mmCIF file of C-alpha atoms and ligand atoms in Angstrom:
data_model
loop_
_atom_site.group_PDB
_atom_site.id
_atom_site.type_symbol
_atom_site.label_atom_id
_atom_site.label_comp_id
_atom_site.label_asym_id
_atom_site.label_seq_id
_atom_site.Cartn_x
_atom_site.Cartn_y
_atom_site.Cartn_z
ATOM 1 C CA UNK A 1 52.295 -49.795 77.569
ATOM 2 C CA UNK A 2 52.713 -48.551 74.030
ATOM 3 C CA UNK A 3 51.527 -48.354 70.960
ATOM 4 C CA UNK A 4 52.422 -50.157 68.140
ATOM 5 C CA UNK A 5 52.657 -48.488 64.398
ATOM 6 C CA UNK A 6 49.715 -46.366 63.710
ATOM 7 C CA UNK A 7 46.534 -47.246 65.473
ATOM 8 C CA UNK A 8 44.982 -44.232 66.380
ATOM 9 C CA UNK A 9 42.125 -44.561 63.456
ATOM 10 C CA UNK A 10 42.073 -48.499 63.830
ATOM 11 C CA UNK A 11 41.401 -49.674 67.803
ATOM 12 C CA UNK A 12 39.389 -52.548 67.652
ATOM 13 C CA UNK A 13 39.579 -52.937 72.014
ATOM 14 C CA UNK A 14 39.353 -50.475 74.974
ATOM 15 C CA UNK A 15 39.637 -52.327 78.128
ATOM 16 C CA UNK A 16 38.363 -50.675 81.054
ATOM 17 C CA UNK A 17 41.572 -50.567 82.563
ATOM 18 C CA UNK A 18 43.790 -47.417 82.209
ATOM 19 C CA UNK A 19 46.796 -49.623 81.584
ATOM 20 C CA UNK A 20 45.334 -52.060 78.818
ATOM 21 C CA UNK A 21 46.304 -50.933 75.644
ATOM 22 C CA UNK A 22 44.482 -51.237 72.383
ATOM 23 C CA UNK A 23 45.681 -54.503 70.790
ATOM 24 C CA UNK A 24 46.808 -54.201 67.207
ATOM 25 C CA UNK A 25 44.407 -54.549 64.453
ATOM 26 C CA UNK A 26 47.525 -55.147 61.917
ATOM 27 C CA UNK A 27 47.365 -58.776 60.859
ATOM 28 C CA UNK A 28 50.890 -59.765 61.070
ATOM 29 C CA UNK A 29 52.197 -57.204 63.305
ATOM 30 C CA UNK A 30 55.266 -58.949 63.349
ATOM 31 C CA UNK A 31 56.215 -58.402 60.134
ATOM 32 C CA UNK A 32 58.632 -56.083 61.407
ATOM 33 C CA UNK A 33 60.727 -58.439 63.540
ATOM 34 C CA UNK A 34 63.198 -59.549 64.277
ATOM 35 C CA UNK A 35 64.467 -55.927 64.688
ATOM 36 C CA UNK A 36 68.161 -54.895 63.442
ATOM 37 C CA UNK A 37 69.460 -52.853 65.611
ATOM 38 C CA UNK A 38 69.100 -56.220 68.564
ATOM 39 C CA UNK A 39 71.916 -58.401 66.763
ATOM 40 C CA UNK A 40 74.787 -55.461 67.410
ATOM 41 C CA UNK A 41 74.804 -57.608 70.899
ATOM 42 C CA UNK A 42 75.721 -60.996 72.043
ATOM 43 C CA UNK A 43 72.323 -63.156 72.741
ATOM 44 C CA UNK A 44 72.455 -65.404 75.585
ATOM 45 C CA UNK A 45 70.916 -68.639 76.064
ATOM 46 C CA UNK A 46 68.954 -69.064 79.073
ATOM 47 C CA UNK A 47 66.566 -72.362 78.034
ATOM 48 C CA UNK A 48 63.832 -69.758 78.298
ATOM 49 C CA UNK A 49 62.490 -69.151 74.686
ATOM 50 C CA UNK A 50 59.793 -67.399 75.938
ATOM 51 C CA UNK A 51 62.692 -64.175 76.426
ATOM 52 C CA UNK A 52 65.333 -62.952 74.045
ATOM 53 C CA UNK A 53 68.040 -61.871 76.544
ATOM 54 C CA UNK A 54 71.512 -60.296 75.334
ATOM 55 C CA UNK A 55 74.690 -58.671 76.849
ATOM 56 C CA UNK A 56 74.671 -54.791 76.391
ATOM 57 C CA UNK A 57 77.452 -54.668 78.479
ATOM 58 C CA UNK A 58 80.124 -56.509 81.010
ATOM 59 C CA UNK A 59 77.264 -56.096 83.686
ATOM 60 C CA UNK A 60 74.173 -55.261 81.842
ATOM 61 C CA UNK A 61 71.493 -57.875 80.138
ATOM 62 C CA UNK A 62 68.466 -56.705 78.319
ATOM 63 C CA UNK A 63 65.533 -59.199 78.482
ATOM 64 C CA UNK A 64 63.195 -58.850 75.808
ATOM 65 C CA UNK A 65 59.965 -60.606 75.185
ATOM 66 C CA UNK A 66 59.926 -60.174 71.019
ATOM 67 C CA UNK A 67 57.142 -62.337 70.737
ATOM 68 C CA UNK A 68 54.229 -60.525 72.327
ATOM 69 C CA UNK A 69 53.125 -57.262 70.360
ATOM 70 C CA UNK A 70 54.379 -54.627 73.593
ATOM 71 C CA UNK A 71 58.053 -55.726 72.753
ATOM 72 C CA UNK A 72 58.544 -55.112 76.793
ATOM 73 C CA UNK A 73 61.796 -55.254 77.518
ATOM 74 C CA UNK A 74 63.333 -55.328 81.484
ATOM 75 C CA UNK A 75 67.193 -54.743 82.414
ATOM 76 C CA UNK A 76 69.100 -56.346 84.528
ATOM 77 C CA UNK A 77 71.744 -54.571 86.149
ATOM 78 C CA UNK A 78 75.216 -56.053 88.395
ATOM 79 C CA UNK A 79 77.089 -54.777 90.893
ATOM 80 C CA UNK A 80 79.695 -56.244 92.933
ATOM 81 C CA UNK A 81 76.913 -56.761 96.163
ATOM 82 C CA UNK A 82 73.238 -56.641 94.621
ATOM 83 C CA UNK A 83 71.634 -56.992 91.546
ATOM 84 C CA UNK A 84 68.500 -54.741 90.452
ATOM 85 C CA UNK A 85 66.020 -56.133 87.589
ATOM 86 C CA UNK A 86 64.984 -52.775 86.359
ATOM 87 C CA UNK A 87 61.181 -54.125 85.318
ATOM 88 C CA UNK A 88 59.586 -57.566 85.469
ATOM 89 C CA UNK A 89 57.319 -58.124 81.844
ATOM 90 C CA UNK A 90 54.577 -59.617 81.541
ATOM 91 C CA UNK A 91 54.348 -62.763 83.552
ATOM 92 C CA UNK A 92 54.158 -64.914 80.733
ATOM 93 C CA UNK A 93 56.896 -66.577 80.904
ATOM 94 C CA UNK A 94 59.502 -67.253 84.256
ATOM 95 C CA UNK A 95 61.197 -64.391 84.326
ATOM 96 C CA UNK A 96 63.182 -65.768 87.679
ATOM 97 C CA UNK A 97 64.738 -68.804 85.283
ATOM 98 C CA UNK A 98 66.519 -66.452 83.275
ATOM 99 C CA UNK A 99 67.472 -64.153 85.894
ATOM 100 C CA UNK A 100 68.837 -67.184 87.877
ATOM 101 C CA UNK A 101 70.797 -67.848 85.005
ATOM 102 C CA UNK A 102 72.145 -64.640 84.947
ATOM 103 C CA UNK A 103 73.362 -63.926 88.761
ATOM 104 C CA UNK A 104 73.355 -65.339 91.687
ATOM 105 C CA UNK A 105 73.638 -61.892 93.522
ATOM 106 C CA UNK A 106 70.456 -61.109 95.687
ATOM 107 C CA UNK A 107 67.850 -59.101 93.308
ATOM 108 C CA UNK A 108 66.371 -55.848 93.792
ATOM 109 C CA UNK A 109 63.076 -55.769 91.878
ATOM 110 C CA UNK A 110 62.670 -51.268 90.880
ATOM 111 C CA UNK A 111 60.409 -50.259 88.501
ATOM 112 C CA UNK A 112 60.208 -47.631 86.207
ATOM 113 C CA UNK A 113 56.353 -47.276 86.555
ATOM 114 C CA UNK A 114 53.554 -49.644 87.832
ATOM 115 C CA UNK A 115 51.513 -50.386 84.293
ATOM 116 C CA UNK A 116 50.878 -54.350 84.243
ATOM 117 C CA UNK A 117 53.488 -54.545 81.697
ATOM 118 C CA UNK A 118 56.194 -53.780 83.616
ATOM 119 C CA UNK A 119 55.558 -55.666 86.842
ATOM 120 C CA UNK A 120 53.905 -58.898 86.155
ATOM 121 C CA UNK A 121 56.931 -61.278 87.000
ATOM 122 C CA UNK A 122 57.291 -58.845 90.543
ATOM 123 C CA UNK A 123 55.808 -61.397 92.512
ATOM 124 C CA UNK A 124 58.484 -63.226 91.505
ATOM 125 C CA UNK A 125 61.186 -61.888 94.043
ATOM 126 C CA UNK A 126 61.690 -61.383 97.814
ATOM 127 C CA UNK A 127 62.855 -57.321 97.361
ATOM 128 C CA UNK A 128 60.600 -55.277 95.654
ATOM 129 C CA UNK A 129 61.283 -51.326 95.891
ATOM 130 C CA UNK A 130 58.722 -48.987 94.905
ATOM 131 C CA UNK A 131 57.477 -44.814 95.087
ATOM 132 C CA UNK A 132 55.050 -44.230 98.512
ATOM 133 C CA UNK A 133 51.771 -43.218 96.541
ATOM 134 C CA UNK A 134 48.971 -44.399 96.419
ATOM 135 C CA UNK A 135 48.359 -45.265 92.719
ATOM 136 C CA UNK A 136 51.576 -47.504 92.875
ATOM 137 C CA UNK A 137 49.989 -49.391 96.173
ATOM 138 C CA UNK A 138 46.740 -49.721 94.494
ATOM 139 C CA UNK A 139 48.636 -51.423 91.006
ATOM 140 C CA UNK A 140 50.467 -53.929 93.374
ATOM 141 C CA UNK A 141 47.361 -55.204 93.948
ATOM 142 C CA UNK A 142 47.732 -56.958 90.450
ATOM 143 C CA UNK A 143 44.827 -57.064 87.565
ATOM 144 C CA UNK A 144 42.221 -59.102 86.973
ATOM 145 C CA UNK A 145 41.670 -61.290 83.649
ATOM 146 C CA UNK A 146 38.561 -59.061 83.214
ATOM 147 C CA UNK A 147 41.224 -55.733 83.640
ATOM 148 C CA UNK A 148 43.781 -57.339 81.060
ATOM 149 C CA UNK A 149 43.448 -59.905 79.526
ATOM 150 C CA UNK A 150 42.279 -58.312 76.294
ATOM 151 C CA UNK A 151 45.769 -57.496 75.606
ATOM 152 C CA UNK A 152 46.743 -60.938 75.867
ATOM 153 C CA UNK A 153 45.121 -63.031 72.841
ATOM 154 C CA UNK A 154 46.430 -65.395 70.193
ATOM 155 C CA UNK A 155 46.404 -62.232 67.453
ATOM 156 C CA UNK A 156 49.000 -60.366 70.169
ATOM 157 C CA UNK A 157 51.067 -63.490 70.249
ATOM 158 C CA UNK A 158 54.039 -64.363 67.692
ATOM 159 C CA UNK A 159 55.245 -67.594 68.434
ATOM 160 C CA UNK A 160 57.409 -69.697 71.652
ATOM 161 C CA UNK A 161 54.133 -68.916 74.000
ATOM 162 C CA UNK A 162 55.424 -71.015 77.074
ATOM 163 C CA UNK A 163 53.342 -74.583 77.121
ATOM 164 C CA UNK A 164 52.326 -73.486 80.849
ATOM 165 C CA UNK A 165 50.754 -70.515 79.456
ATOM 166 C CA UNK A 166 46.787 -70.135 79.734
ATOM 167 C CA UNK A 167 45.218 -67.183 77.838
ATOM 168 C CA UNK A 168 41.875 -68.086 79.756
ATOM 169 C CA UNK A 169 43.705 -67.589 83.084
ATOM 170 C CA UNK A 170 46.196 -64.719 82.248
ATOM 171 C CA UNK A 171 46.399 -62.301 84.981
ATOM 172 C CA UNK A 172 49.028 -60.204 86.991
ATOM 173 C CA UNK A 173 49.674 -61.073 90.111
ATOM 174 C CA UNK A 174 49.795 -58.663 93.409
ATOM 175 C CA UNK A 175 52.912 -58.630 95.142
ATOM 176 C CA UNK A 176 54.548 -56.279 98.019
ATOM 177 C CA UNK A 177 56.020 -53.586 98.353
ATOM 178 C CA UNK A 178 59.600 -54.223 100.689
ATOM 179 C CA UNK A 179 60.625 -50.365 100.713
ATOM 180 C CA UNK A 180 59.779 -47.388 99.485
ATOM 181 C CA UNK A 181 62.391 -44.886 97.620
ATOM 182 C CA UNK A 182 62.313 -41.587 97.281
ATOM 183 C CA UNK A 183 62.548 -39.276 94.608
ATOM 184 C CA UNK A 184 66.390 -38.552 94.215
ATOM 185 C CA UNK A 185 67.745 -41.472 96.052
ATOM 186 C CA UNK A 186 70.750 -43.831 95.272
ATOM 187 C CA UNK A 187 70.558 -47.086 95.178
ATOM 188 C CA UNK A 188 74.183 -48.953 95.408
ATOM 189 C CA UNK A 189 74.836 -52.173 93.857
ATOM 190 C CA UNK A 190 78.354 -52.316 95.067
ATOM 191 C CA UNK A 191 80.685 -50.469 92.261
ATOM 192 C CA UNK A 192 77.348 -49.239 90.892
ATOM 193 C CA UNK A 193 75.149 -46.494 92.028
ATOM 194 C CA UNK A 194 71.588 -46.127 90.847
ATOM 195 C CA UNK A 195 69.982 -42.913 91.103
ATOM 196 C CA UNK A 196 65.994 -42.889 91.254
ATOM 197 C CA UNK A 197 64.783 -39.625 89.481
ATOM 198 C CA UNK A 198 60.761 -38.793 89.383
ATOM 199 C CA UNK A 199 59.263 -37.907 85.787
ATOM 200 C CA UNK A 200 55.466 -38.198 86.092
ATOM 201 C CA UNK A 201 53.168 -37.670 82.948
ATOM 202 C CA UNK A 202 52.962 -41.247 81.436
ATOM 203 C CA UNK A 203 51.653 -42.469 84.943
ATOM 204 C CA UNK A 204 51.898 -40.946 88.441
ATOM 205 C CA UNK A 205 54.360 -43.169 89.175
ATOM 206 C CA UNK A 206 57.039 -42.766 86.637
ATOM 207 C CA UNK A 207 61.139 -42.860 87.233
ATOM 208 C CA UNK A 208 63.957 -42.880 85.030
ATOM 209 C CA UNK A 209 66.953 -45.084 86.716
ATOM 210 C CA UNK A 210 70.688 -42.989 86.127
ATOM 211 C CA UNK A 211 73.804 -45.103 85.977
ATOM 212 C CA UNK A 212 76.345 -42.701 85.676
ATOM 213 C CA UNK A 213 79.318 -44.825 85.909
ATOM 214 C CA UNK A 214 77.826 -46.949 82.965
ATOM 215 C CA UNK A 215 76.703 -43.670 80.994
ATOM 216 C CA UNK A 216 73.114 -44.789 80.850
ATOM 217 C CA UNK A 217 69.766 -44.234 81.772
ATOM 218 C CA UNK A 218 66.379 -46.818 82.060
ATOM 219 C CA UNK A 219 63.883 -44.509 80.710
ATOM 220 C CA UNK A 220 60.735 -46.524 80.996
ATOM 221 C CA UNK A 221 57.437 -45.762 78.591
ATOM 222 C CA UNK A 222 58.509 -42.196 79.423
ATOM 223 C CA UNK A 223 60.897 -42.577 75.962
ATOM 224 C CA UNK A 224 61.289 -44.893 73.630
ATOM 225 C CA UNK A 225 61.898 -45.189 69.884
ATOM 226 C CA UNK A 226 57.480 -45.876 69.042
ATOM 227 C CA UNK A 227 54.213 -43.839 69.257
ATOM 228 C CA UNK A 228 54.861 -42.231 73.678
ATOM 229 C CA UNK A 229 51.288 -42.786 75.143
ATOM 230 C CA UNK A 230 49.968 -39.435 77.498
ATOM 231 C CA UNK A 231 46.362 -40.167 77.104
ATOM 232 C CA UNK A 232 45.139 -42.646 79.543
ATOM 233 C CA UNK A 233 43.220 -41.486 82.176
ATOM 234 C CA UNK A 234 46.080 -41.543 84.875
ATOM 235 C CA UNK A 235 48.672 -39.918 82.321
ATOM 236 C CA UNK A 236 49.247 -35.975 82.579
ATOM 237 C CA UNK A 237 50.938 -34.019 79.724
ATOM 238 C CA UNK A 238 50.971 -31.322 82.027
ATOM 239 C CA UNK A 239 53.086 -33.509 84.196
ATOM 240 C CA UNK A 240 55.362 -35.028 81.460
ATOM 241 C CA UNK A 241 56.076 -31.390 80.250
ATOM 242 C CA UNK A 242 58.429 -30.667 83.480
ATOM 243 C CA UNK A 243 59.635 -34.288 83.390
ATOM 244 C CA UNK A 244 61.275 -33.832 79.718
ATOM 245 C CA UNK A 245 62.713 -30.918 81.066
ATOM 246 C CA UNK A 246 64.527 -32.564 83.993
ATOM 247 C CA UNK A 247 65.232 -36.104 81.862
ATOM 248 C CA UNK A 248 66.894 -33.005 79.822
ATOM 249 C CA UNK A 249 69.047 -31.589 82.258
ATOM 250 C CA UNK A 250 70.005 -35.095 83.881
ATOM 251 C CA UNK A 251 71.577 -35.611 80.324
ATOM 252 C CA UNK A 252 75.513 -34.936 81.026
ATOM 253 C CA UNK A 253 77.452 -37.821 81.555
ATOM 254 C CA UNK A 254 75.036 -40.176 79.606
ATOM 255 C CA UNK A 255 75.373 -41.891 76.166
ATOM 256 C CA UNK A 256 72.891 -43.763 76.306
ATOM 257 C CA UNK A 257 68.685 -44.169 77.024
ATOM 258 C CA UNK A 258 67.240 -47.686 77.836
ATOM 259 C CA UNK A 259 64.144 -47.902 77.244
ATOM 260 C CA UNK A 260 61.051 -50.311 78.392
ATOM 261 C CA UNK A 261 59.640 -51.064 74.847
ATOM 262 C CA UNK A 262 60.930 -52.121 71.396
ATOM 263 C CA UNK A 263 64.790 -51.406 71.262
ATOM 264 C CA UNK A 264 67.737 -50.783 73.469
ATOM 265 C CA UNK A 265 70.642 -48.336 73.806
ATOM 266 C CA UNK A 266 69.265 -45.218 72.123
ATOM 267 C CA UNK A 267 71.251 -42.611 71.500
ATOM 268 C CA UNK A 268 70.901 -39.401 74.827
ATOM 269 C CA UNK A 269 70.407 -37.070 72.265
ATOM 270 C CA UNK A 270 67.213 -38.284 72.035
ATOM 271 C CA UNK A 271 66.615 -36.443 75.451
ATOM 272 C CA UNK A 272 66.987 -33.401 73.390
ATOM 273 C CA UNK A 273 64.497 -33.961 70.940
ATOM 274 C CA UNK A 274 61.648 -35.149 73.859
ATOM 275 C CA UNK A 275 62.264 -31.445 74.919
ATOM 276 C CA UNK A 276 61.645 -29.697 72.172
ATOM 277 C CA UNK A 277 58.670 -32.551 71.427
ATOM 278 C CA UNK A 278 56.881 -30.886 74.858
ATOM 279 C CA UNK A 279 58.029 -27.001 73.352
ATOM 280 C CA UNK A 280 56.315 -27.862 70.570
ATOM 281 C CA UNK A 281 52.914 -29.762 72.046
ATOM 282 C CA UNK A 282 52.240 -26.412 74.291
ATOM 283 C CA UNK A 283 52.887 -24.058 70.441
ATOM 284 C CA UNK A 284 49.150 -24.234 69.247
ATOM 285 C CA UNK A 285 50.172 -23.996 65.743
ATOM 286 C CA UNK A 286 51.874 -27.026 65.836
ATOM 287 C CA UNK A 287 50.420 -29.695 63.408
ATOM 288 C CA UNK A 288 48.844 -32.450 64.737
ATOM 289 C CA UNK A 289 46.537 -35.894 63.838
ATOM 290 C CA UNK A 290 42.973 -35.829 65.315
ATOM 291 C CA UNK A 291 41.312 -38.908 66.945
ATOM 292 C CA UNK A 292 38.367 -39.173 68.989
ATOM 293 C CA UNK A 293 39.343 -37.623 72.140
ATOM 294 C CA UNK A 294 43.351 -38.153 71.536
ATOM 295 C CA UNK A 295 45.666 -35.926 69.393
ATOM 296 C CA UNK A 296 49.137 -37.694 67.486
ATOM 297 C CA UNK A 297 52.172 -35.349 67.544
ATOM 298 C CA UNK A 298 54.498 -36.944 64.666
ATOM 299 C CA UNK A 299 58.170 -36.265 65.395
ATOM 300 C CA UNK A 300 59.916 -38.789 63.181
ATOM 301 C CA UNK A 301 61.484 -41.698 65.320
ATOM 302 C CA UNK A 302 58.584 -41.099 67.818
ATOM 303 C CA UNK A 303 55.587 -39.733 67.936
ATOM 304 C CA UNK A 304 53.292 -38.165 71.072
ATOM 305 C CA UNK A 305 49.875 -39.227 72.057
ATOM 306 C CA UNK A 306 47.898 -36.847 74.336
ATOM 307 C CA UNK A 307 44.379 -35.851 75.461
ATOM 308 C CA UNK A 308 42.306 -33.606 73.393
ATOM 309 C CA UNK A 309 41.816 -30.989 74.261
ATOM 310 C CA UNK A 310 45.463 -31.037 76.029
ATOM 311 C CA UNK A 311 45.812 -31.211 79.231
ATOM 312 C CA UNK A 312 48.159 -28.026 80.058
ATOM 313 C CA UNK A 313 47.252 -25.564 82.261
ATOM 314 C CA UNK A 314 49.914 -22.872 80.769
ATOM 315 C CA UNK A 315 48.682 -23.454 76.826
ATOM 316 C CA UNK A 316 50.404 -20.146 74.897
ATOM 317 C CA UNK A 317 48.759 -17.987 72.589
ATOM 318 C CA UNK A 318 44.933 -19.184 73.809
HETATM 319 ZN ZN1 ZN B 401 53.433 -47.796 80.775
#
């Protein structure tokens, strides 16, 4: 989850799940679409208007749902053997459709965390890989309409809602886990070798995905180009701290960051600048917006949303 433009002084809903996130209270959040930087890439037609998918790359599709106020975006990923679908969406429209369009390889379902948005389509697929803890087992469960469906209203939606779609019904549904991965372990496509790396602080269950042969890494809700959530009960700044110091050091041999929300193919020096973000969140003299219970950490292309007081156990200077 994410958030979108400035909300912190205008939430008009808190769900009572830790993954729901305030829906915006701009009237035509969409005002900003379509984005630019989504038509340096071919689009690809897969009779699913629902998704916007497009060709990064020779054997890498972005699919983007554009028309629901998250901007979620999963990747799908080919080797010469398997396929993975880094992230599943919503479950608002059929995910599987367009995927079926796109490969015929068998699918491995990884994601880079367990937050609704991110896993909705998971049931979806026969091979679903997933972390060993308990707050992932406990997501694939699925959420209630009661848990979620707050976020999913007409004022959320922008326009190709699927016909089958019911905003009274709209849930996400459990699925299983087939095996668990570890922290540090490659997965191989065939020609393409995945590398699972664990960065906890947005949830407990956070990865970033490394593809060094295709110079880029899936970096989740952990970075992207928006307001970077670390304020929900389950998040830990603490925790993200250390993780922007190893998405740091995992930098060499990377151009590029793909991220779960909003916009694809960021530049890695971004990595850089998440760093020094978490340098400068623990420096207590570093300016910051106030909100009830939240502080907003403006660093130009992003910004950084934690508890307040901040969670850090090391805080300088105090
Ligand atoms: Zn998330």
């Amino acid at each position: 989850m994410k958030y979108k433009l400035i909300l912190l002084l205008a939430v008009i809903f808190t769900a009572s799940c830790d993954q729901a996130p305030d829906v915006p209270s701009e009237e035509n959040w969409y005002d900003v679409m379509p984005r630019a930087s989504w038509a340096e890439y071919e689009q690809i037609d897969t009779g699913q208007d629902w998704f916007e998918v497009y060709k990064l790359t020779d054997n890498t599709y972005a699919i983007y749902e554009p028309n629901q106020w998250q901007e979620a975006i999963s990747y799908l990923l080919l080797g010469t053997e398997r396929a993975m679908l880094v992230d599943t969406l919503q479950g608002v429209g059929d995910l599987k459709a367009v995927t079926d369009k796109l490969t015929q390889l068998p699918i491995i379902v990884m994601n880079t965390h367990s937050h609704y948005d991110h896993v909705s389509s998971n049931y979806q697929y026969d091979t679903v890989y997933g972390l060993n803890m308990p707050y992932t087992a406990n997501n694939a469960k699925g959420h209630t309409h009661d848990e979620i469906g707050g976020s999913m209203t007409p004022e959320t939606i922008w326009k190709n809602l699927p016909d089958t779609f019911s905003f009274e019904f709209y849930e996400s549904k459990a699925y299983e886990i087939d095996k668990f991965v570890a922290d540090g372990e490659i997965i191989d496509l065939g020609g393409r070798e995945i590398e699972v790396i664990y960065i906890p602080g947005h949830s407990p269950d956070s990865v970033i995905l490394v593809d060094k042969q295709n110079r880029m890494m899936m970096t989740g809700d952990t970075f992207y180009p928006a307001p970077i959530y670390l304020y929900s009960d389950t998040a830990s700044f603490q925790d993200f701290f250390m993780s922007a110091q190893i998405m740091f050091s995992n930098r060499n041999g990377i151009d590029f960051l793909l991220p779960g929300h909003n916009e694809t193919m960021q530049s890695v020096d971004y990595l850089n600048e998440l760093r020094a973000a978490s340098l400068a969140i623990i420096n207590p003299t570093t300016e910051f917006t106030q909100a009830t219970g939240r502080r907003s950490y403006d660093f130009g292309a992003f910004s950084i949303i934690v508890k307040d007081p901040l969670d850090f156990g090391l805080r300088r200077g105090e």
